């Protein structure tokens, strides 16, 4: 999946954070169609977009305006060759969960149990970071704002791909994950700190994050189909995950079903607060309506206060800036920021509050347009990032009454160009391996246990498999806490090797050994593919050989 268009969507914001004035909403609404016409236009556009990206199995759309669900519909099929998707089909929405975690904390702020700018240690006394000077400085707000200083996706290998770690084990690893940048200096997307935010919810409320979200948010909103964790999603009601696993690289080749449940590819129990929720377009429309209403519910009660709603939308860190829209980039923002669990930007002269989500086999987006008291969701069960872009931008244009740019055609062009670049890159990678120098040492010299301070152990062993002409002898690498990351470790060029994971849904890595005293003593990793998802944060691993008899 494309990190630029899904899990790290570049979004920006105006400086204003107040909720929309009714007069402004009425003025802007005159440029857009009535509800029936809006639903009809969005429906027709979704069908055209799916025709332009025919490999996409399913899409669902939920559109809300003035507190009403204008459209909640599923399109396509839950699985290639299978049953149709509808408004009650469950999708993994991954990082769209982050705004729910922020709302959970907002509820506790309203109750006087949490303060946004109080240090994390007030609620989690054992919280520690790899830069000790930050231990007492990082606040609740910081955990929700991607500004601690971690690199992009730092620590994600603790739970991506599916890991056997508990939430407590993830929390224990936090203090060892490297911080590469200055505190609050720049934006770096970080799932790990949302796990910390979820543990603040648990510590203060006395119940696990998922139970708090279920009882204090989902139940109160009447979101009866939604589950806080993927293992709770009924496969019979779910859109199954789809993707391309090559050849030549991941995200290329034929579209295929990746597994028979959401949890099989996306079991984030240990990181639920960062991306655990699975929902339907009809249910998520209730969440959108509550957000647009500043926390107010239809029965007159509140999920969170209007002040808390404004605070969650207030920008905390600049993501990027530009000179603004152009003919080729009509949606480019002047300023892109991150608030708390939401991205905030300007789009075609208006403020947009949004977030994306991406899991293996799923990408999604939520868009709020406060000035029009409108919003929508797009959920998909494949990794067609340019289809998501076409839907997100195209439906926004429909809601705003804008026209003049063909997002479908532009996405098709970019997809073809990207595929050509990926195929060329794969050929170059293979050519370098064919021409690479032999390792400087016998293969047995690289075997052993290799340990990283935050991930744990990776083992390398000599192995022989097969018989006769199918007999193969070589190195076999296995990540100790990630069952899918195991396979052959092939010589690539000198002291650099490359993995060939048996599970082709996973991304391979280069492993480069450093030699001292005639033996490998340390190793670093990086992803093989230029299209690799950022959550394979191999580059953050610093492996040291574990010598026999040395305790871990």
Short mmCIF file of C-alpha atoms in Angstrom, two decimals, residues 54-517:
data_model
loop_
_atom_site.label_atom_id
_atom_site.label_comp_id
_atom_site.label_asym_id
_atom_site.label_seq_id
_atom_site.Cartn_x
_atom_site.Cartn_y
_atom_site.Cartn_z
CA UNK A 54 -11.77 -3.05 -11.83
CA UNK A 55 -9.58 -5.21 -9.58
CA UNK A 56 -11.07 -3.62 -6.45
CA UNK A 57 -13.38 -6.19 -4.75
CA UNK A 58 -15.43 -3.97 -2.42
CA UNK A 59 -15.95 -0.35 -1.43
CA UNK A 60 -18.32 1.13 1.11
CA UNK A 61 -19.39 4.75 1.46
CA UNK A 62 -21.11 6.58 4.28
CA UNK A 63 -22.14 10.22 3.74
CA UNK A 64 -23.49 12.49 6.49
CA UNK A 65 -24.87 16.02 6.27
CA UNK A 66 -26.65 18.14 8.87
CA UNK A 67 -26.65 15.20 11.27
CA UNK A 68 -28.40 12.82 8.86
CA UNK A 69 -27.01 9.80 7.03
CA UNK A 70 -27.49 10.70 3.38
CA UNK A 71 -25.95 7.51 2.01
CA UNK A 72 -24.60 4.27 3.54
CA UNK A 73 -23.93 1.64 0.93
CA UNK A 74 -21.63 -1.21 0.01
CA UNK A 75 -20.42 -1.95 -3.51
CA UNK A 76 -18.76 -4.97 -5.06
CA UNK A 77 -18.05 -8.23 -3.25
CA UNK A 78 -16.69 -9.19 0.16
CA UNK A 79 -14.39 -11.70 -1.51
CA UNK A 80 -13.50 -12.23 -5.17
CA UNK A 81 -16.23 -14.51 -6.50
CA UNK A 82 -18.16 -14.24 -3.24
CA UNK A 83 -21.15 -12.49 -1.67
CA UNK A 84 -22.00 -8.84 -2.23
CA UNK A 85 -20.92 -6.14 0.21
CA UNK A 86 -23.62 -3.94 1.75
CA UNK A 87 -24.06 -1.21 4.34
CA UNK A 88 -23.62 -3.78 7.14
CA UNK A 89 -20.33 -5.25 5.91
CA UNK A 90 -17.42 -4.93 8.33
CA UNK A 91 -14.11 -3.40 7.23
CA UNK A 92 -10.84 -2.94 9.12
CA UNK A 93 -10.36 0.83 9.36
CA UNK A 94 -6.94 0.78 11.03
CA UNK A 95 -5.69 4.28 11.90
CA UNK A 96 -9.13 5.87 11.72
CA UNK A 97 -9.23 4.35 15.21
CA UNK A 98 -6.83 7.04 16.44
CA UNK A 99 -9.57 9.68 16.63
CA UNK A 100 -11.62 7.33 18.81
CA UNK A 101 -8.67 6.97 21.20
CA UNK A 102 -8.41 10.76 21.32
CA UNK A 103 -12.14 10.95 22.10
CA UNK A 104 -11.73 8.40 24.90
CA UNK A 105 -9.15 10.67 26.50
CA UNK A 106 -11.38 13.70 25.84
CA UNK A 107 -14.14 12.04 27.86
CA UNK A 108 -11.70 11.58 30.74
CA UNK A 109 -10.56 15.20 30.38
CA UNK A 110 -14.18 16.33 30.65
CA UNK A 111 -14.50 14.27 33.84
CA UNK A 112 -11.42 15.94 35.31
CA UNK A 113 -9.46 12.69 35.41
CA UNK A 114 -6.92 13.58 32.70
CA UNK A 115 -5.28 16.80 31.53
CA UNK A 116 -4.04 17.17 27.96
CA UNK A 117 -0.77 18.81 28.97
CA UNK A 118 -0.01 16.71 32.01
CA UNK A 119 3.05 14.43 31.72
CA UNK A 120 2.36 10.84 30.75
CA UNK A 121 4.13 9.79 33.95
CA UNK A 122 1.30 11.30 36.01
CA UNK A 123 -0.85 8.40 34.81
CA UNK A 124 1.81 5.82 33.89
CA UNK A 125 4.62 6.24 36.46
CA UNK A 126 6.83 3.63 34.78
CA UNK A 127 6.71 5.32 31.35
CA UNK A 128 10.21 5.68 29.92
CA UNK A 129 11.72 6.66 26.57
CA UNK A 130 15.12 5.98 25.02
CA UNK A 131 16.01 9.63 25.68
CA UNK A 132 15.69 9.79 29.49
CA UNK A 133 15.50 13.57 29.49
CA UNK A 134 12.07 13.27 27.84
CA UNK A 135 10.60 10.91 30.43
CA UNK A 136 8.99 13.67 32.46
CA UNK A 137 8.34 16.01 29.53
CA UNK A 138 6.16 13.95 27.17
CA UNK A 139 2.49 14.77 27.74
CA UNK A 140 -0.86 13.19 26.94
CA UNK A 141 -1.16 15.62 24.02
CA UNK A 142 2.21 14.47 22.70
CA UNK A 143 1.11 10.83 22.56
CA UNK A 144 -1.70 11.82 20.17
CA UNK A 145 0.26 14.25 17.97
CA UNK A 146 3.19 12.36 16.35
CA UNK A 147 5.76 14.79 17.72
CA UNK A 148 7.86 12.87 20.26
CA UNK A 149 10.70 12.53 17.74
CA UNK A 150 10.44 8.86 16.77
CA UNK A 151 11.15 8.05 13.14
CA UNK A 152 8.34 7.13 10.78
CA UNK A 153 6.67 3.96 12.03
CA UNK A 154 9.27 3.39 14.75
CA UNK A 155 8.49 0.29 16.79
CA UNK A 156 5.79 -1.01 14.46
CA UNK A 157 7.53 -4.37 14.12
CA UNK A 158 6.38 -4.99 17.69
CA UNK A 159 2.90 -5.64 16.25
CA UNK A 160 3.17 -5.46 12.43
CA UNK A 161 2.84 -7.98 10.85
CA UNK A 162 0.81 -9.98 13.38
CA UNK A 163 2.94 -10.62 16.45
CA UNK A 164 2.51 -12.81 19.53
CA UNK A 165 3.32 -9.93 21.91
CA UNK A 166 1.00 -8.78 24.66
CA UNK A 167 0.20 -5.13 25.24
CA UNK A 168 2.36 -5.20 28.38
CA UNK A 169 5.30 -6.47 26.33
CA UNK A 170 4.84 -3.69 23.79
CA UNK A 171 4.82 -1.12 26.60
CA UNK A 172 7.98 -2.64 28.09
CA UNK A 173 9.74 -2.23 24.73
CA UNK A 174 8.90 1.48 24.37
CA UNK A 175 11.94 2.66 26.32
CA UNK A 176 14.29 0.90 23.90
CA UNK A 177 12.84 2.15 20.59
CA UNK A 178 15.27 4.75 19.17
CA UNK A 179 14.23 8.41 18.92
CA UNK A 180 15.90 10.00 15.92
CA UNK A 181 14.72 13.62 16.03
CA UNK A 182 14.31 16.47 18.48
CA UNK A 183 11.31 16.59 20.77
CA UNK A 184 8.32 18.41 19.20
CA UNK A 185 10.48 19.61 16.32
CA UNK A 186 8.91 17.74 13.40
CA UNK A 187 6.06 15.40 12.51
CA UNK A 188 6.83 11.67 12.39
CA UNK A 189 3.87 9.29 12.18
CA UNK A 190 4.05 6.97 15.20
CA UNK A 191 1.61 4.19 16.11
CA UNK A 192 3.57 3.32 19.24
CA UNK A 193 2.55 6.42 21.18
CA UNK A 194 -1.12 5.69 20.55
CA UNK A 195 -0.57 2.37 22.35
CA UNK A 196 0.69 4.49 25.24
CA UNK A 197 -2.40 6.72 24.94
CA UNK A 198 -4.61 3.65 25.17
CA UNK A 199 -2.82 2.57 28.32
CA UNK A 200 -3.48 6.00 29.85
CA UNK A 201 -7.18 5.37 29.20
CA UNK A 202 -6.88 1.98 30.89
CA UNK A 203 -4.93 3.25 33.89
CA UNK A 204 -7.30 6.16 34.60
CA UNK A 205 -10.60 4.40 33.87
CA UNK A 206 -9.73 1.05 35.41
CA UNK A 207 -10.76 -0.88 32.31
CA UNK A 208 -8.87 -1.96 29.15
CA UNK A 209 -8.96 0.44 26.21
CA UNK A 210 -11.28 -1.81 24.22
CA UNK A 211 -13.83 -2.07 27.03
CA UNK A 212 -13.80 1.69 27.59
CA UNK A 213 -14.31 2.30 23.86
CA UNK A 214 -17.11 -0.28 23.73
CA UNK A 215 -19.05 0.95 26.76
CA UNK A 216 -18.33 4.69 26.72
CA UNK A 217 -18.30 5.37 22.97
CA UNK A 218 -19.64 2.60 20.69
CA UNK A 219 -22.59 1.68 22.89
CA UNK A 220 -23.48 5.30 23.56
CA UNK A 221 -23.46 6.08 19.83
CA UNK A 222 -25.52 3.00 19.03
CA UNK A 223 -22.74 1.51 16.89
CA UNK A 224 -23.96 -2.05 17.34
CA UNK A 225 -22.08 -3.57 14.39
CA UNK A 226 -18.68 -2.07 15.29
CA UNK A 227 -16.02 -3.99 17.23
CA UNK A 228 -12.95 -2.45 18.90
CA UNK A 229 -10.64 -5.36 18.02
CA UNK A 230 -10.33 -7.32 14.78
CA UNK A 231 -10.50 -10.73 16.49
CA UNK A 232 -14.10 -9.85 17.37
CA UNK A 233 -15.10 -9.28 13.72
CA UNK A 234 -17.28 -12.09 12.36
CA UNK A 235 -15.67 -13.33 9.11
CA UNK A 236 -19.15 -14.06 7.72
CA UNK A 237 -19.98 -10.36 7.97
CA UNK A 238 -16.56 -9.05 6.92
CA UNK A 239 -15.07 -7.83 3.69
CA UNK A 240 -12.03 -10.09 3.39
CA UNK A 241 -8.55 -8.62 2.78
CA UNK A 242 -7.17 -8.50 -0.77
CA UNK A 243 -3.83 -7.47 -2.22
CA UNK A 244 -1.12 -8.14 -4.76
CA UNK A 245 1.77 -10.33 -3.66
CA UNK A 246 3.80 -10.35 -6.88
CA UNK A 247 5.71 -11.21 -8.82
CA UNK A 248 7.89 -9.26 -9.05
CA UNK A 249 7.23 -7.34 -5.81
CA UNK A 250 4.54 -6.97 -3.17
CA UNK A 251 1.78 -4.62 -4.42
CA UNK A 252 2.33 -5.91 -7.97
CA UNK A 253 0.77 -8.84 -9.83
CA UNK A 254 -2.76 -10.22 -9.74
CA UNK A 255 -5.28 -9.24 -7.07
CA UNK A 256 -5.82 -12.10 -4.63
CA UNK A 257 -7.55 -12.73 -1.31
CA UNK A 258 -4.96 -12.56 1.48
CA UNK A 259 -6.84 -14.61 4.11
CA UNK A 260 -10.26 -15.69 5.35
CA UNK A 261 -10.73 -13.18 8.18
CA UNK A 262 -9.65 -9.71 9.15
CA UNK A 263 -7.77 -10.91 12.23
CA UNK A 264 -5.68 -13.35 10.19
CA UNK A 265 -3.83 -10.39 8.68
CA UNK A 266 -4.62 -7.66 11.23
CA UNK A 267 -4.74 -8.88 14.83
CA UNK A 268 -3.78 -5.71 16.69
CA UNK A 269 -4.93 -6.66 20.18
CA UNK A 270 -1.64 -5.31 21.52
CA UNK A 271 -1.99 -2.05 19.60
CA UNK A 272 -5.76 -1.65 19.43
CA UNK A 273 -5.69 2.03 20.40
CA UNK A 274 -3.62 2.75 17.28
CA UNK A 275 -5.72 0.82 14.79
CA UNK A 276 -7.98 -1.91 16.12
CA UNK A 277 -11.53 -0.93 15.14
CA UNK A 278 -13.60 -2.71 12.49
CA UNK A 279 -16.86 -1.05 11.45
CA UNK A 280 -19.53 -0.57 8.80
CA UNK A 281 -20.41 2.56 6.80
CA UNK A 282 -23.76 2.85 8.58
CA UNK A 283 -22.20 2.67 12.03
CA UNK A 284 -19.32 5.01 11.18
CA UNK A 285 -21.82 7.59 9.94
CA UNK A 286 -22.98 7.93 13.57
CA UNK A 287 -19.38 8.68 14.60
CA UNK A 288 -19.06 11.28 11.84
CA UNK A 289 -22.32 12.95 12.89
CA UNK A 290 -21.14 13.17 16.49
CA UNK A 291 -17.83 14.71 15.43
CA UNK A 292 -19.53 17.32 13.27
CA UNK A 293 -21.88 18.13 16.16
CA UNK A 294 -18.95 18.80 18.50
CA UNK A 295 -19.74 15.78 20.67
CA UNK A 296 -23.51 16.28 20.87
CA UNK A 297 -25.79 13.25 20.44
CA UNK A 298 -29.30 13.16 18.95
CA UNK A 299 -30.94 12.62 22.36
CA UNK A 300 -29.42 15.85 23.72
CA UNK A 301 -26.66 14.19 25.73
CA UNK A 302 -22.99 14.55 24.90
CA UNK A 303 -20.17 12.14 24.16
CA UNK A 304 -17.63 14.86 24.90
CA UNK A 305 -17.80 18.60 25.43
CA UNK A 306 -17.70 21.20 22.68
CA UNK A 307 -14.44 22.48 24.18
CA UNK A 308 -12.91 19.01 23.95
CA UNK A 309 -14.08 18.74 20.35
CA UNK A 310 -12.31 21.98 19.47
CA UNK A 311 -9.17 20.83 21.27
CA UNK A 312 -9.01 17.56 19.32
CA UNK A 313 -9.14 19.54 16.07
CA UNK A 314 -6.53 22.13 17.13
CA UNK A 315 -3.27 21.63 15.20
CA UNK A 316 -0.25 20.62 17.27
CA UNK A 317 2.47 19.99 14.66
CA UNK A 318 3.10 21.05 11.07
CA UNK A 319 3.17 18.11 8.67
CA UNK A 320 4.08 20.04 5.52
CA UNK A 321 3.46 23.25 3.62
CA UNK A 322 3.35 24.27 -0.02
CA UNK A 323 2.56 27.12 -2.37
CA UNK A 324 -0.97 25.73 -2.66
CA UNK A 325 -3.10 24.22 -5.42
CA UNK A 326 -2.02 23.93 -9.05
CA UNK A 327 -3.75 22.71 -12.18
CA UNK A 328 -2.21 19.27 -11.78
CA UNK A 329 -2.62 19.25 -7.99
CA UNK A 330 -5.93 21.00 -7.31
CA UNK A 331 -6.20 19.56 -3.81
CA UNK A 332 -2.71 20.48 -2.62
CA UNK A 333 -2.86 22.19 0.75
CA UNK A 334 -1.09 25.38 1.74
CA UNK A 335 -0.66 23.99 5.24
CA UNK A 336 -0.92 20.42 6.51
CA UNK A 337 -1.04 19.76 10.25
CA UNK A 338 -1.81 17.06 12.80
CA UNK A 339 -4.03 17.70 15.80
CA UNK A 340 -4.97 14.86 18.19
CA UNK A 341 -6.00 11.78 16.25
CA UNK A 342 -6.99 13.97 13.29
CA UNK A 343 -5.21 15.55 10.34
CA UNK A 344 -6.29 19.10 9.57
CA UNK A 345 -5.80 20.92 6.26
CA UNK A 346 -7.12 23.41 3.78
CA UNK A 347 -8.71 21.93 0.65
CA UNK A 348 -9.96 24.12 -2.19
CA UNK A 349 -10.18 27.07 0.18
CA UNK A 350 -12.04 25.28 2.97
CA UNK A 351 -11.03 23.48 6.17
CA UNK A 352 -11.01 19.70 6.11
CA UNK A 353 -10.58 17.35 9.09
CA UNK A 354 -9.53 13.89 8.04
CA UNK A 355 -7.64 10.68 8.67
CA UNK A 356 -6.62 7.63 6.70
CA UNK A 357 -6.15 4.04 7.68
CA UNK A 358 -4.26 1.13 6.19
CA UNK A 359 -3.90 -2.53 7.13
CA UNK A 360 -2.82 -5.49 5.01
CA UNK A 361 -5.67 -5.82 2.53
CA UNK A 362 -7.53 -2.68 3.65
CA UNK A 363 -7.29 1.08 3.15
CA UNK A 364 -9.81 3.68 4.25
CA UNK A 365 -10.46 7.31 4.95
CA UNK A 366 -12.69 9.64 6.96
CA UNK A 367 -13.31 13.21 5.78
CA UNK A 368 -15.10 15.98 7.70
CA UNK A 369 -15.95 19.32 6.07
CA UNK A 370 -17.08 21.39 9.06
CA UNK A 371 -18.03 24.49 7.08
CA UNK A 372 -20.67 22.44 5.29
CA UNK A 373 -21.64 20.34 8.32
CA UNK A 374 -20.87 17.30 6.20
CA UNK A 375 -18.54 14.33 6.17
CA UNK A 376 -18.07 10.88 4.72
CA UNK A 377 -16.13 7.64 4.99
CA UNK A 378 -14.56 5.40 2.35
CA UNK A 379 -13.68 1.82 3.31
CA UNK A 380 -12.07 -0.68 0.93
CA UNK A 381 -10.84 -4.27 1.16
CA UNK A 382 -7.79 -4.03 -1.08
CA UNK A 383 -4.62 -1.98 -1.31
CA UNK A 384 -5.59 0.15 -4.33
CA UNK A 385 -4.34 3.43 -2.90
CA UNK A 386 -5.05 5.47 -6.02
CA UNK A 387 -8.66 4.31 -6.03
CA UNK A 388 -8.91 5.53 -2.43
CA UNK A 389 -7.41 8.87 -3.54
CA UNK A 390 -9.92 9.14 -6.38
CA UNK A 391 -12.83 8.40 -4.03
CA UNK A 392 -11.68 10.63 -1.21
CA UNK A 393 -10.96 13.66 -3.38
CA UNK A 394 -13.81 13.07 -5.82
CA UNK A 395 -16.48 12.69 -3.15
CA UNK A 396 -15.11 15.76 -1.35
CA UNK A 397 -15.50 17.73 -4.58
CA UNK A 398 -19.10 16.53 -4.92
CA UNK A 399 -19.95 17.51 -1.34
CA UNK A 400 -18.33 20.93 -1.89
CA UNK A 401 -19.97 21.45 -5.27
CA UNK A 402 -16.58 21.63 -6.98
CA UNK A 403 -15.88 20.24 -10.44
CA UNK A 404 -13.30 20.20 -13.17
CA UNK A 405 -10.74 17.56 -12.18
CA UNK A 406 -10.93 13.88 -13.12
CA UNK A 407 -9.49 12.08 -10.12
CA UNK A 408 -10.20 8.66 -11.64
CA UNK A 409 -8.25 9.30 -14.82
CA UNK A 410 -5.44 10.94 -12.89
CA UNK A 411 -5.27 7.95 -10.55
CA UNK A 412 -5.14 5.52 -13.46
CA UNK A 413 -2.23 7.44 -14.96
CA UNK A 414 -0.32 7.51 -11.67
CA UNK A 415 -0.99 3.81 -11.09
CA UNK A 416 0.47 2.89 -14.49
CA UNK A 417 3.52 5.08 -13.91
CA UNK A 418 4.07 3.64 -10.44
CA UNK A 419 3.77 0.05 -11.66
CA UNK A 420 6.38 0.69 -14.34
CA UNK A 421 8.79 2.15 -11.77
CA UNK A 422 8.25 -0.79 -9.42
CA UNK A 423 8.88 -3.38 -12.13
CA UNK A 424 12.08 -1.58 -13.17
CA UNK A 425 13.22 -1.41 -9.54
CA UNK A 426 12.60 -5.13 -9.06
CA UNK A 427 14.69 -5.95 -12.13
CA UNK A 428 17.52 -3.77 -10.84
CA UNK A 429 17.43 -5.43 -7.43
CA UNK A 430 17.66 -8.89 -8.99
CA UNK A 431 20.45 -7.82 -11.35
CA UNK A 432 22.53 -6.50 -8.45
CA UNK A 433 22.11 -9.79 -6.62
CA UNK A 434 23.21 -11.78 -9.70
CA UNK A 435 26.34 -9.62 -10.02
CA UNK A 436 27.03 -9.35 -6.29
CA UNK A 437 30.25 -10.40 -4.61
CA UNK A 438 30.31 -13.56 -2.52
CA UNK A 439 30.19 -13.30 1.30
CA UNK A 440 33.58 -12.87 2.89
CA UNK A 441 33.06 -15.73 5.35
CA UNK A 442 31.59 -19.25 5.24
CA UNK A 443 27.79 -19.22 5.68
CA UNK A 444 28.12 -20.94 9.05
CA UNK A 445 29.87 -17.82 10.40
CA UNK A 446 26.63 -15.80 10.15
CA UNK A 447 24.51 -18.34 12.03
CA UNK A 448 23.47 -17.63 15.60
CA UNK A 449 21.09 -15.54 17.67
CA UNK A 450 20.99 -11.82 16.95
CA UNK A 451 19.34 -9.45 19.42
CA UNK A 452 17.83 -5.98 19.13
CA UNK A 453 17.11 -3.99 22.33
CA UNK A 454 13.45 -3.29 21.49
CA UNK A 455 12.43 -6.08 19.10
CA UNK A 456 14.19 -9.02 20.71
CA UNK A 457 15.78 -11.97 18.94
CA UNK A 458 16.25 -12.93 15.31
CA UNK A 459 17.78 -16.35 14.69
CA UNK A 460 19.90 -17.45 11.73
CA UNK A 461 20.73 -21.10 11.21
CA UNK A 462 22.18 -23.30 8.53
CA UNK A 463 19.49 -25.52 7.08
CA UNK A 464 19.18 -28.22 4.44
CA UNK A 465 15.80 -29.00 2.88
CA UNK A 466 14.59 -31.24 0.07
CA UNK A 467 16.12 -34.16 -1.75
CA UNK A 468 17.96 -34.74 -4.97
CA UNK A 469 17.83 -31.84 -7.38
CA UNK A 470 15.44 -30.05 -4.99
CA UNK A 471 17.93 -30.24 -2.13
CA UNK A 472 18.87 -26.82 -0.79
CA UNK A 473 21.42 -25.82 1.81
CA UNK A 474 21.68 -22.26 3.08
CA UNK A 475 20.86 -19.83 5.86
CA UNK A 476 17.39 -19.61 7.38
CA UNK A 477 16.30 -16.46 9.24
CA UNK A 478 13.38 -16.18 11.66
CA UNK A 479 12.00 -13.23 13.67
CA UNK A 480 11.27 -14.70 17.10
CA UNK A 481 8.04 -12.78 17.81
CA UNK A 482 6.62 -12.47 14.29
CA UNK A 483 5.57 -15.86 12.89
CA UNK A 484 5.27 -14.71 9.26
CA UNK A 485 8.82 -13.32 9.07
CA UNK A 486 10.84 -16.44 8.40
CA UNK A 487 12.57 -17.77 5.30
CA UNK A 488 15.85 -18.14 3.43
CA UNK A 489 18.64 -15.60 3.86
CA UNK A 490 20.43 -15.39 0.51
CA UNK A 491 23.84 -13.86 -0.30
CA UNK A 492 23.29 -10.55 -2.09
CA UNK A 493 26.54 -8.60 -2.26
CA UNK A 494 29.47 -9.19 0.05
CA UNK A 495 28.34 -8.85 3.65
CA UNK A 496 24.80 -7.93 2.57
CA UNK A 497 22.21 -10.71 2.37
CA UNK A 498 18.50 -10.58 1.50
CA UNK A 499 15.58 -12.48 2.95
CA UNK A 500 13.12 -14.57 0.94
CA UNK A 501 10.24 -14.90 3.37
CA UNK A 502 8.07 -17.93 2.69
CA UNK A 503 4.92 -15.88 3.24
CA UNK A 504 4.95 -13.68 0.15
CA UNK A 505 2.47 -11.29 1.74
CA UNK A 506 5.40 -9.98 3.78
CA UNK A 507 8.18 -7.59 2.79
CA UNK A 508 11.75 -8.82 2.42
CA UNK A 509 14.75 -7.11 3.98
CA UNK A 510 18.44 -6.62 3.30
CA UNK A 511 20.66 -7.70 6.21
CA UNK A 512 24.16 -6.18 6.30
CA UNK A 513 26.72 -7.62 8.71
CA UNK A 514 29.68 -5.79 10.22
CA UNK A 515 32.83 -7.86 10.67
CA UNK A 516 35.28 -7.49 13.55
CA UNK A 517 37.97 -9.90 14.61
#
